[in-house]
PDB file of C-alpha atoms in Angstrom:
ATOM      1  CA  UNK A 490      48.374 -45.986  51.486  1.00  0.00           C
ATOM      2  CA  UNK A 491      46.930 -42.257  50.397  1.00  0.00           C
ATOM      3  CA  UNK A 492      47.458 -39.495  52.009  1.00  0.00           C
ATOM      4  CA  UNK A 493      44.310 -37.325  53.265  1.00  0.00           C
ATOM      5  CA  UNK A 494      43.717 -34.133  52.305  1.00  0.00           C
ATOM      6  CA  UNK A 495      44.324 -31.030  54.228  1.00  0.00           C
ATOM      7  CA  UNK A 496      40.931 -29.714  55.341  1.00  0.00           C
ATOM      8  CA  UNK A 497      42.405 -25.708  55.191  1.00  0.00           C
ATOM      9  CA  UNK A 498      43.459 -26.597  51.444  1.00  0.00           C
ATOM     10  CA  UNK A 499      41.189 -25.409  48.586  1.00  0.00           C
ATOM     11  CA  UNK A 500      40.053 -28.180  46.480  1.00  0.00           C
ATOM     12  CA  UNK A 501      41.221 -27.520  43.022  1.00  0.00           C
ATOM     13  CA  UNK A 502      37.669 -27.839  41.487  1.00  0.00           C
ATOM     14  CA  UNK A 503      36.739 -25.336  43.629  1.00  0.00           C
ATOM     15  CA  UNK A 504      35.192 -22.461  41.815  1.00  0.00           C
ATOM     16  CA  UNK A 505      35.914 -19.881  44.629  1.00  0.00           C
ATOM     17  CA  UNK A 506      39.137 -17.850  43.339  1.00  0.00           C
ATOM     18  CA  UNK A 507      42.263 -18.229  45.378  1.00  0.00           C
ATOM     19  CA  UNK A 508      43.381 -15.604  47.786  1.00  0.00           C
ATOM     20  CA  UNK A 509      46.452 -14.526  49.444  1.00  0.00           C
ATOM     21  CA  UNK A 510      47.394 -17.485  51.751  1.00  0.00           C
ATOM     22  CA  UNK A 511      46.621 -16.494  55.463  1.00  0.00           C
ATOM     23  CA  UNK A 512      49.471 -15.698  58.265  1.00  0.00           C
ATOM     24  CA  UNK A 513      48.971 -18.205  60.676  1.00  0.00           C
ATOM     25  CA  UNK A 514      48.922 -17.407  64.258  1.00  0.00           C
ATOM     26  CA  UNK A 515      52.344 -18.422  65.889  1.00  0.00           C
ATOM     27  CA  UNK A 516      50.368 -19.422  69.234  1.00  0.00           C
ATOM     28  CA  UNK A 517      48.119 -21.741  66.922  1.00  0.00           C
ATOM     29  CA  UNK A 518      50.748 -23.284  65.097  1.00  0.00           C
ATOM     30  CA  UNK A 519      53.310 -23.678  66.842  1.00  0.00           C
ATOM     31  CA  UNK A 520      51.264 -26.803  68.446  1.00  0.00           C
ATOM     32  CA  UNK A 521      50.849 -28.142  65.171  1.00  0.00           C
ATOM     33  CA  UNK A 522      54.097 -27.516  63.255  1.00  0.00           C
ATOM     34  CA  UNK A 523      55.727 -30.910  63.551  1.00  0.00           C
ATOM     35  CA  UNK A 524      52.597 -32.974  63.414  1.00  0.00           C
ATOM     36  CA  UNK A 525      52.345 -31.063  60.116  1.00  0.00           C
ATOM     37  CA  UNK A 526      55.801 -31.689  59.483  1.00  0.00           C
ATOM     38  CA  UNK A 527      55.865 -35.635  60.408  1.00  0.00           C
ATOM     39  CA  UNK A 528      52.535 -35.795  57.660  1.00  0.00           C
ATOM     40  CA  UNK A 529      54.285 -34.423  54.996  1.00  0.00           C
ATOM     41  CA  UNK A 530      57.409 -36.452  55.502  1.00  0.00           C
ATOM     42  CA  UNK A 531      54.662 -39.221  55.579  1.00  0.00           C
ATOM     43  CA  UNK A 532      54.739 -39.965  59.607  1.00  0.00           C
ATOM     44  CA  UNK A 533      51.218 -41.032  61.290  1.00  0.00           C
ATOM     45  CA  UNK A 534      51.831 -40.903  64.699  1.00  0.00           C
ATOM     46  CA  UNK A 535      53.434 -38.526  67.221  1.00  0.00           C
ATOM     47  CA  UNK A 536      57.048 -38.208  67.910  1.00  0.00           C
ATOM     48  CA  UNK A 537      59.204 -35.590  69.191  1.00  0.00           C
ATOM     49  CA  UNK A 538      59.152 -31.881  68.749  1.00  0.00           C
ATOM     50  CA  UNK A 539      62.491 -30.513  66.792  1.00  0.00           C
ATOM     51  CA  UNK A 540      64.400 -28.044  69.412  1.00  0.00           C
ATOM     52  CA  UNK A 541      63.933 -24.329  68.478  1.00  0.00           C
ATOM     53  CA  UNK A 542      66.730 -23.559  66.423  1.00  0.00           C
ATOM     54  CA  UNK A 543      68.780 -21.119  68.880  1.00  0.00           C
ATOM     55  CA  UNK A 544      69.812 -19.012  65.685  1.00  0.00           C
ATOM     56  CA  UNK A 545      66.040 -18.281  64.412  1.00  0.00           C
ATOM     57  CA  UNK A 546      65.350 -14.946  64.265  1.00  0.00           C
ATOM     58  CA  UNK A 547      62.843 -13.977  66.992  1.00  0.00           C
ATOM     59  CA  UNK A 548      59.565 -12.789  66.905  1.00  0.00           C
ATOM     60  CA  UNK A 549      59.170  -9.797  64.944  1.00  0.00           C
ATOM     61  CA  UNK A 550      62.210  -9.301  63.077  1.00  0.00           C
ATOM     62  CA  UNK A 551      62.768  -8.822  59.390  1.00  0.00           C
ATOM     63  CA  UNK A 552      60.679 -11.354  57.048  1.00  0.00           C
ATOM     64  CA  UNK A 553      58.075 -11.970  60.204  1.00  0.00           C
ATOM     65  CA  UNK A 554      55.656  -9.706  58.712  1.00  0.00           C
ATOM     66  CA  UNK A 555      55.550  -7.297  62.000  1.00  0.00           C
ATOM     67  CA  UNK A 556      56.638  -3.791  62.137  1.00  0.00           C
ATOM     68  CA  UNK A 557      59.540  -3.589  63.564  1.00  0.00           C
ATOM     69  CA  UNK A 558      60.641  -1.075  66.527  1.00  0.00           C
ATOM     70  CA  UNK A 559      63.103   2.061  65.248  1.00  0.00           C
ATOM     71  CA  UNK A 560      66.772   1.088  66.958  1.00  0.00           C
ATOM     72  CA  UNK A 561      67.838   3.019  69.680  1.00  0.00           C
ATOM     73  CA  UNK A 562      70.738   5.652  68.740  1.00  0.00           C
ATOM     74  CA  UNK A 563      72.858   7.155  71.504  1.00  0.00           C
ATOM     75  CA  UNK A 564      73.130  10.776  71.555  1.00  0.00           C
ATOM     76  CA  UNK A 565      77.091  11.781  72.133  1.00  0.00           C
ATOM     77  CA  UNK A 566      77.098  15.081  73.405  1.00  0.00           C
ATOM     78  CA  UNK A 567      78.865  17.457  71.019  1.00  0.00           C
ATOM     79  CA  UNK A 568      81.762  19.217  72.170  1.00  0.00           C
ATOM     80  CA  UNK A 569      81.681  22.859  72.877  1.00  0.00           C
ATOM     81  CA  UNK A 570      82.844  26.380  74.685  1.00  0.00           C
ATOM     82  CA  UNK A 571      82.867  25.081  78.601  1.00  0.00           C
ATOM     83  CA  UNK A 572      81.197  27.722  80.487  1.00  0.00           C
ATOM     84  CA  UNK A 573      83.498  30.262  82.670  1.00  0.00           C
ATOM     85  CA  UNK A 574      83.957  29.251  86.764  1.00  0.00           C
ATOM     86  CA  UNK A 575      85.024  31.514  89.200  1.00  0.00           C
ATOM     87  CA  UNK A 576      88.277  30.608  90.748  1.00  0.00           C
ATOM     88  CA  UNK A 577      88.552  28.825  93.719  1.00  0.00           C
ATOM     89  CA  UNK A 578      88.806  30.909  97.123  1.00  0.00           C
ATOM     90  CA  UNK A 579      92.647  29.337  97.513  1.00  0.00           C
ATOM     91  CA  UNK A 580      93.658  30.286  94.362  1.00  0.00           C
ATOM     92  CA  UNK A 581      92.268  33.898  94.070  1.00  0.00           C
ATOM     93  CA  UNK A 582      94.422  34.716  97.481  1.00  0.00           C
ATOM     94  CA  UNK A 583      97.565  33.172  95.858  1.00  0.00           C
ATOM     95  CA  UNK A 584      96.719  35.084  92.699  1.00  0.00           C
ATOM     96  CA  UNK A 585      96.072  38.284  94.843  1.00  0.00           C
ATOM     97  CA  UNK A 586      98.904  37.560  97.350  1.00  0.00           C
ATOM     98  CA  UNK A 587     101.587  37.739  93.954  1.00  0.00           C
ATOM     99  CA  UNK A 588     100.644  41.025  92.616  1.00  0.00           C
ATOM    100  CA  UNK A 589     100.757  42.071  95.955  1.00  0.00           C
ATOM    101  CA  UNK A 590     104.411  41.092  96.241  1.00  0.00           C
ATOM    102  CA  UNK A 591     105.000  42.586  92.325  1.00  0.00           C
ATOM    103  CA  UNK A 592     103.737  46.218  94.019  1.00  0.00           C
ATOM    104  CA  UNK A 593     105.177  46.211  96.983  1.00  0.00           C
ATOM    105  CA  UNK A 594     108.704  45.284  96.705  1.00  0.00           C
ATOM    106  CA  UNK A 595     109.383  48.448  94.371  1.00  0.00           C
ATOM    107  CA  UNK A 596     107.905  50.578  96.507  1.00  0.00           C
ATOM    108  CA  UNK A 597     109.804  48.966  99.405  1.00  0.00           C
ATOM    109  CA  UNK A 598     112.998  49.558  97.575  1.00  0.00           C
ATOM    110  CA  UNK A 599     112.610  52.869  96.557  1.00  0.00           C
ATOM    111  CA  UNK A 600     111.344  54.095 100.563  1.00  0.00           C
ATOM    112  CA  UNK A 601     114.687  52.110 101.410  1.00  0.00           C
ATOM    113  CA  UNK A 602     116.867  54.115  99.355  1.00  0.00           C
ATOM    114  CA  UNK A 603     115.292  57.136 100.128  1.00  0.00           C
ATOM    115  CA  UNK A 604     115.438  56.188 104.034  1.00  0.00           C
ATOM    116  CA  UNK A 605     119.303  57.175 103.485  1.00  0.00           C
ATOM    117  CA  UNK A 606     119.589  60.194 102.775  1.00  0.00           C
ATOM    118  CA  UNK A 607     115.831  61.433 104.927  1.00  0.00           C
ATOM    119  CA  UNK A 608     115.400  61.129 108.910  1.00  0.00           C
ATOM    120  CA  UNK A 609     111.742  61.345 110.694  1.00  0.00           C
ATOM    121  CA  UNK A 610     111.333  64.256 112.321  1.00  0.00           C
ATOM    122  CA  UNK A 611     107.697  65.376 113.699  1.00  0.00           C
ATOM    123  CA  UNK A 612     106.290  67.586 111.336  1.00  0.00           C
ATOM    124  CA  UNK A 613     108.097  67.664 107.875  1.00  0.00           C
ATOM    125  CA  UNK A 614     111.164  64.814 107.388  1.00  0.00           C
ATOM    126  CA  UNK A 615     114.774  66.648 107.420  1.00  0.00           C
ATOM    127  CA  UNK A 616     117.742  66.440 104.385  1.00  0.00           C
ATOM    128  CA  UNK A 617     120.210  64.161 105.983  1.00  0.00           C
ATOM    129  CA  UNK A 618     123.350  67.040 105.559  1.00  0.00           C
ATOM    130  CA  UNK A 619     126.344  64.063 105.556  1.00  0.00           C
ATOM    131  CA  UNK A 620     124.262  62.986 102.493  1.00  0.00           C
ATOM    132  CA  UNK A 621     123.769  66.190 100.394  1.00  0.00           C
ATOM    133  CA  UNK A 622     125.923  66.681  97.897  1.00  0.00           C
ATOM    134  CA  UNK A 623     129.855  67.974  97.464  1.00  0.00           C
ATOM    135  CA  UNK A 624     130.942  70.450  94.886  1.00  0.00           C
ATOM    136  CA  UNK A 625     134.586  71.271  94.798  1.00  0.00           C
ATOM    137  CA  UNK A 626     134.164  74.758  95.737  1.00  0.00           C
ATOM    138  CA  UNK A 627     137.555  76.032  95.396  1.00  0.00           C
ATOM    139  CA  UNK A 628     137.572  74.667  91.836  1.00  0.00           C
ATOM    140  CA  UNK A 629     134.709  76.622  90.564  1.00  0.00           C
ATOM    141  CA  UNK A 630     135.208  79.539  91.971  1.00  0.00           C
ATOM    142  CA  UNK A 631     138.736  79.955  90.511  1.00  0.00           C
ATOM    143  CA  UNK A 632     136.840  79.133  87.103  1.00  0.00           C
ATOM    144  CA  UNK A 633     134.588  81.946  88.015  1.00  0.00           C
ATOM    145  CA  UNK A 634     137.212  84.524  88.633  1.00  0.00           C
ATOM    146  CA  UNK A 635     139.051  84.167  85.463  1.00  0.00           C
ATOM    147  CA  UNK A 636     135.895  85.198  83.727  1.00  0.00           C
ATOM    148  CA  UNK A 637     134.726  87.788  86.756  1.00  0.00           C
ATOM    149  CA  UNK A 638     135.198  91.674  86.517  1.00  0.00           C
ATOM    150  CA  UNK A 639     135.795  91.955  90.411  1.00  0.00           C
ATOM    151  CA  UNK A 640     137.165  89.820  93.095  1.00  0.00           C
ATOM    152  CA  UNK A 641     135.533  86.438  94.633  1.00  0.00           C
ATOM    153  CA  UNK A 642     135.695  84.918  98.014  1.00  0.00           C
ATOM    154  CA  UNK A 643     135.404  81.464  99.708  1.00  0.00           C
ATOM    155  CA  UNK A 644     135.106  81.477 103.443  1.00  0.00           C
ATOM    156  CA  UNK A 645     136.025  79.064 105.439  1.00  0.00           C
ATOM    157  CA  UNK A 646     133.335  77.736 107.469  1.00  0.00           C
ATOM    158  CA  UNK A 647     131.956  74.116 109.049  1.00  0.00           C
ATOM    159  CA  UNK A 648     129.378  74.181 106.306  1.00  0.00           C
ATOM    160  CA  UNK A 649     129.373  71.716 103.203  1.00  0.00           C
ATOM    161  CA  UNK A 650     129.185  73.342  99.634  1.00  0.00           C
ATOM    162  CA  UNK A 651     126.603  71.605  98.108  1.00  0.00           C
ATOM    163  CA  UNK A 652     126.171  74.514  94.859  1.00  0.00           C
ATOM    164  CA  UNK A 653     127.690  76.910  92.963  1.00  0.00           C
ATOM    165  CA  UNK A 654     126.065  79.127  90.221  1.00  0.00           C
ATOM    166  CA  UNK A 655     126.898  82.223  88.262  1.00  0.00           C
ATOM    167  CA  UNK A 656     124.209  84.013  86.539  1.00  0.00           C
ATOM    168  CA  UNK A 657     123.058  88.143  85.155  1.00  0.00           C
ATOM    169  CA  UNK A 658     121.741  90.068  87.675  1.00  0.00           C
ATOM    170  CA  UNK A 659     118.421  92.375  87.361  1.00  0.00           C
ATOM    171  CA  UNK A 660     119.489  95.942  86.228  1.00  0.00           C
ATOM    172  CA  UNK A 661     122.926  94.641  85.079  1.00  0.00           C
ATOM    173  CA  UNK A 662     125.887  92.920  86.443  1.00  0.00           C
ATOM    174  CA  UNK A 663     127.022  89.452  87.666  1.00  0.00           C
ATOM    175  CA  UNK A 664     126.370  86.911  90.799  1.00  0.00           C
ATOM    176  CA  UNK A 665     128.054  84.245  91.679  1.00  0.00           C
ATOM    177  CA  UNK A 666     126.497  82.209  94.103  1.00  0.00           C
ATOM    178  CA  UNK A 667     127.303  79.306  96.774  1.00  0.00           C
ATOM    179  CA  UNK A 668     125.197  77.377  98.539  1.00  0.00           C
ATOM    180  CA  UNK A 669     126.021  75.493 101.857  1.00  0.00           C
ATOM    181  CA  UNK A 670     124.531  72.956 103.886  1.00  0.00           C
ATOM    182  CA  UNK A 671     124.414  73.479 107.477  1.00  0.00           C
ATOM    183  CA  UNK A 672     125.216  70.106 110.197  1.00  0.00           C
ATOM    184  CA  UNK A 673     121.782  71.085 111.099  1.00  0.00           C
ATOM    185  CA  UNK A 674     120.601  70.627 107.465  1.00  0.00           C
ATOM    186  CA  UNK A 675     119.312  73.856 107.030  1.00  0.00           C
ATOM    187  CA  UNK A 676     121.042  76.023 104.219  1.00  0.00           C
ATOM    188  CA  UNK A 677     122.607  79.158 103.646  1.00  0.00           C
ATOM    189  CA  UNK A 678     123.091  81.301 100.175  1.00  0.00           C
ATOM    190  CA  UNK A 679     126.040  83.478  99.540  1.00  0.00           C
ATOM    191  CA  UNK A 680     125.833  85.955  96.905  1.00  0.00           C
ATOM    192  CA  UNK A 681     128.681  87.992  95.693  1.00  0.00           C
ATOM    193  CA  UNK A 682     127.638  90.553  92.586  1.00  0.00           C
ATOM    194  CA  UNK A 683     129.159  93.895  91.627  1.00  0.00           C
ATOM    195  CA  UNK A 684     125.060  94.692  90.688  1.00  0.00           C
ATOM    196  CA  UNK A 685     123.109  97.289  92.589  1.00  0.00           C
ATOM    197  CA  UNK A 686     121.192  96.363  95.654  1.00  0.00           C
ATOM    198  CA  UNK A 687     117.980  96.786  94.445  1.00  0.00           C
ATOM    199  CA  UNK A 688     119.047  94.379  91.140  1.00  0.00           C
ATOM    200  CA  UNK A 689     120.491  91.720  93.521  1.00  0.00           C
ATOM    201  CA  UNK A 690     117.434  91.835  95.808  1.00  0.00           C
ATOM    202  CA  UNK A 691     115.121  91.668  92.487  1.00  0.00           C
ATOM    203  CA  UNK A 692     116.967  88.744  91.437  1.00  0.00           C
ATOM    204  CA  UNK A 693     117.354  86.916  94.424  1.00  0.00           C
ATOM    205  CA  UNK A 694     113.962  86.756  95.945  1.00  0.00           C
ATOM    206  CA  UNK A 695     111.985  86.474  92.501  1.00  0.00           C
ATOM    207  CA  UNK A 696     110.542  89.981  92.706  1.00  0.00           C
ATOM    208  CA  UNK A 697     111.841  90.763  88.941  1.00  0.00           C
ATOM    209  CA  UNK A 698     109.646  87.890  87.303  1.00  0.00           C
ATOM    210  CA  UNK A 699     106.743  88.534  89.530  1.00  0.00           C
ATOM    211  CA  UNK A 700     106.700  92.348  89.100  1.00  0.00           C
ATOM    212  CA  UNK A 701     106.678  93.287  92.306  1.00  0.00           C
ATOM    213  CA  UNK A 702     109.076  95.752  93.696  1.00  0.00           C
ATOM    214  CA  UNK A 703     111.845  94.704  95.678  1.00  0.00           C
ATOM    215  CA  UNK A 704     111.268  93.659  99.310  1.00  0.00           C
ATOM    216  CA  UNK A 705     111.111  96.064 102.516  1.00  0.00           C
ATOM    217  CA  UNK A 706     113.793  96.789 104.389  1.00  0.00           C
ATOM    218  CA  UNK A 707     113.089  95.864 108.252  1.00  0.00           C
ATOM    219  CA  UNK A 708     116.375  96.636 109.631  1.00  0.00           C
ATOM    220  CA  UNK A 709     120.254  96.193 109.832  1.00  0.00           C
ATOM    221  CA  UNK A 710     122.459  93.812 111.830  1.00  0.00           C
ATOM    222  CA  UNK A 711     126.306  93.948 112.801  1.00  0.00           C
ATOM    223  CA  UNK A 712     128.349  90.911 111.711  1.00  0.00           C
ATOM    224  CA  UNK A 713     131.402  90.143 110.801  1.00  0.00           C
ATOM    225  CA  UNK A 714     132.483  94.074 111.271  1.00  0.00           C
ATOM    226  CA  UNK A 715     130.475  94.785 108.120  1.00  0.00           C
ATOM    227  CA  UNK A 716     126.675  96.594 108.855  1.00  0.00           C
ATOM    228  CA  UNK A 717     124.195  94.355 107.009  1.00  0.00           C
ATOM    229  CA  UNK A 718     120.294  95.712 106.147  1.00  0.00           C
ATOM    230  CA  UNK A 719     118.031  93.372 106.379  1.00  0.00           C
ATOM    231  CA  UNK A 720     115.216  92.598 103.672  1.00  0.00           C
ATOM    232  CA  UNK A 721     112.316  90.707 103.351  1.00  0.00           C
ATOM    233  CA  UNK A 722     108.459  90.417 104.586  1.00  0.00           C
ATOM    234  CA  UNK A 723     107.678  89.543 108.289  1.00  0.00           C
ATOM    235  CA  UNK A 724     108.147  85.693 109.167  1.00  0.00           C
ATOM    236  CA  UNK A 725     109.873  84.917 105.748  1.00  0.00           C
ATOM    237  CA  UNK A 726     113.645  84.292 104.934  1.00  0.00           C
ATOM    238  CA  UNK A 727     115.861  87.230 105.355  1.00  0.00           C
ATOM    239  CA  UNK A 728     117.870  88.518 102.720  1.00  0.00           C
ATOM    240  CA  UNK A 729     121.065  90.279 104.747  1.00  0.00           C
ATOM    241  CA  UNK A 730     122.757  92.839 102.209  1.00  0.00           C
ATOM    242  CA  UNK A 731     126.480  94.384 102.881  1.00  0.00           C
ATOM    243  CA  UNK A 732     129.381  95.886 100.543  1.00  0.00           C
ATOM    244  CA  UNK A 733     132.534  94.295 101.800  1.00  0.00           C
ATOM    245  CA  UNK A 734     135.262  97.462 101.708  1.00  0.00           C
ATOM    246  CA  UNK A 735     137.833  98.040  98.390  1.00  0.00           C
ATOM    247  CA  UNK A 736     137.456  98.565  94.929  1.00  0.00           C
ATOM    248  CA  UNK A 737     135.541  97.760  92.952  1.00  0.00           C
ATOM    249  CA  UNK A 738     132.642  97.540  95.137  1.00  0.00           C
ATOM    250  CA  UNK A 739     131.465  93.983  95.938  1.00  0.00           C
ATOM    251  CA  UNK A 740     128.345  93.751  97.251  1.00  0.00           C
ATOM    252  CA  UNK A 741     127.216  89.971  99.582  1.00  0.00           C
ATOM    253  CA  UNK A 742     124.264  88.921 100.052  1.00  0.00           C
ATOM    254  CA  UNK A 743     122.996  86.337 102.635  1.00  0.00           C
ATOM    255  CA  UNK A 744     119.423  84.190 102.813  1.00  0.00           C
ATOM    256  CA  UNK A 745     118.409  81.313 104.051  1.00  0.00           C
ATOM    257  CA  UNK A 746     116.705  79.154 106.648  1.00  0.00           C
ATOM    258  CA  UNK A 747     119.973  78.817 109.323  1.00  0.00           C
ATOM    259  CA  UNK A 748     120.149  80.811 112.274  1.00  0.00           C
ATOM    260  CA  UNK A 749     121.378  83.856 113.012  1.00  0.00           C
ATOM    261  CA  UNK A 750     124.244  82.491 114.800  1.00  0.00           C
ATOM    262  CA  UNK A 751     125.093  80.277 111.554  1.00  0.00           C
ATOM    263  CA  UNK A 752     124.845  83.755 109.700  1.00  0.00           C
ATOM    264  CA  UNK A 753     126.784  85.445 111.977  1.00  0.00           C
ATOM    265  CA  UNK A 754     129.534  82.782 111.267  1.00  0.00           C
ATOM    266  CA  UNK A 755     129.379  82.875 107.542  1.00  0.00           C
ATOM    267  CA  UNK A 756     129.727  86.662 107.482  1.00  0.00           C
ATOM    268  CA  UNK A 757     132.888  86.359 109.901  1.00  0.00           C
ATOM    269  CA  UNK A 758     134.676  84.318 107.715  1.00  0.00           C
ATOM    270  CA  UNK A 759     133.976  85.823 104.733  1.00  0.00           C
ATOM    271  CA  UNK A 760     135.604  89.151 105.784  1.00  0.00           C
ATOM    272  CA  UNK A 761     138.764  87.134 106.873  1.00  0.00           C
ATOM    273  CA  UNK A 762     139.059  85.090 103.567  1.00  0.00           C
ATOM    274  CA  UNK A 763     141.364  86.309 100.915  1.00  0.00           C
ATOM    275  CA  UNK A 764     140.238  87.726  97.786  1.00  0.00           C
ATOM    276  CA  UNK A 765     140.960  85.853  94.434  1.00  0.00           C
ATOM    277  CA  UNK A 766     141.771  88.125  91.792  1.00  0.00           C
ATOM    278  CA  UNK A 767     139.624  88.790  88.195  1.00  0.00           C
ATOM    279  CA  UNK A 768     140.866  87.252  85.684  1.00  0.00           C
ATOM    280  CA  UNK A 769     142.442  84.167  87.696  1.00  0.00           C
ATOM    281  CA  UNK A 770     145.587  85.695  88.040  1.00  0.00           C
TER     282      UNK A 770
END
């Protein structure tokens, strides 16, 4: 028994040239494929369709003659700079709240110590006197007097010595000076000098380096059984000026902010303390 001829194959006497084979339609064929099939293997009658092969590759992939889709590429998102965020509310008061502390503990300390040695008073804050300080007065004025031309004093008074100083005088001559500390805090300035009164009253008030003359005399006072003239311009610091008695001539003077009653006790007890000799001896 012959086979029959497939109607969509060219006869071979055919004088039409062959041309490139045509796709087939999957919808049309895929009716036909295993009748076409079962005739070639030499079947004649119906039987059952193959299962699609679960491995095939689907319609439109590589070798099915279709263009195929480009693939699909994820896009990972490069890493770079993060933009700059303002801190959180919390965490700019902590932030704020530690500097805060860093400032304001030094400055805490340093008002503390300087609370010791200060007390309020309305208007200007007051030198603590217990906390001024101590110089060993009769020390330094026996070192003074070994290299003094005339004698030196140290009264005895309720006043703390919180200075001593030698220095020229204007005009010529020498002071030595002591500065006390009153229990009221204000101060006093003894000045002993065997210069003239005008150089002692240049020097002493700052008149020399300013070029001004030396300041007007307002008046005198008795203290201390010694007659005292009084220098200075109205409302400012007096400067008291007296020459205590023997030779050589020893001229004092007094200034400061104390009262006159403080004066008045200076100048008393520096008429009743005893002279310490030039030269130390």
């Amino acid at each position: 028994m012959s086979a029959r001829p497939d109607p969509g194959t060219p006869s071979p006497d055919s004088s039409e040239p062959a041309g490139p084979p045509a796709v087939p339609d999957p919808a049309e064929t895929s009716g036909t494929t295993g009748a076409a099939d079962r005739a070639t293997a030499g079947g004649t009658g119906p039987g059952p369709v193959p299962a699609a092969d679960p491995a095939a590759a689907p319609a439109g992939a590589a070798g099915s003659g279709r263009p195929q889709p480009p693939p699909v590429t994820r896009r990972i998102p490069e890493a770079g700079p993060q933009a700059m965020h303002k801190p959180a509310r919390g965490d700019a008061s902590v932030r704020d709240l530690i500097w805060a502390c860093v400032i304001l503990v030094p400055v805490a300390l340093l008002i503390f110590s300087v609370g010791g040695s200060c007390s309020f008073s309305p208007g200007t804050p007051a030198e603590d006197a217990a906390s001024a300080p101590t110089v060993d007065a009769p020390a330094r004025i026996a070192e003074y007097a070994r290299g003094s031309t005339f004698p030196l004093r140290l009264p005895d008074v309720p006043f703390r010595v919180n200075s001593t100083d030698r220095g020229p005088v204007e005009g010529g001559g020498t002071a030595v000076r002591i500065g006390f500390v009153t229990p009221d805090a204000d101060f006093l300035s003894l000045v002993q000098t065997d210069g003239s009164v005008e150089g002692v009253l240049a020097t002493e008030s700052g008149s020399a380096g300013r070029g001004d003359g030396p300041p007007t005399m307002r008046g005198t006072v008795q203290a201390g059984g010694l007659t005292w003239e009084v220098y200075g311009a109205e409302g400012g610091e007096p400067f008291r000026v007296a020459t205590l008695p023997g030779r050589p001539e020893v001229r004092v003077l007094v200034t400061g902010s104390a009262s006159d009653e403080q004066f008045r006790t200076l100048a008393e007890a520096l008429v009743a303390a005893p002279p310490v000799a030039p030269g130390g001896s």
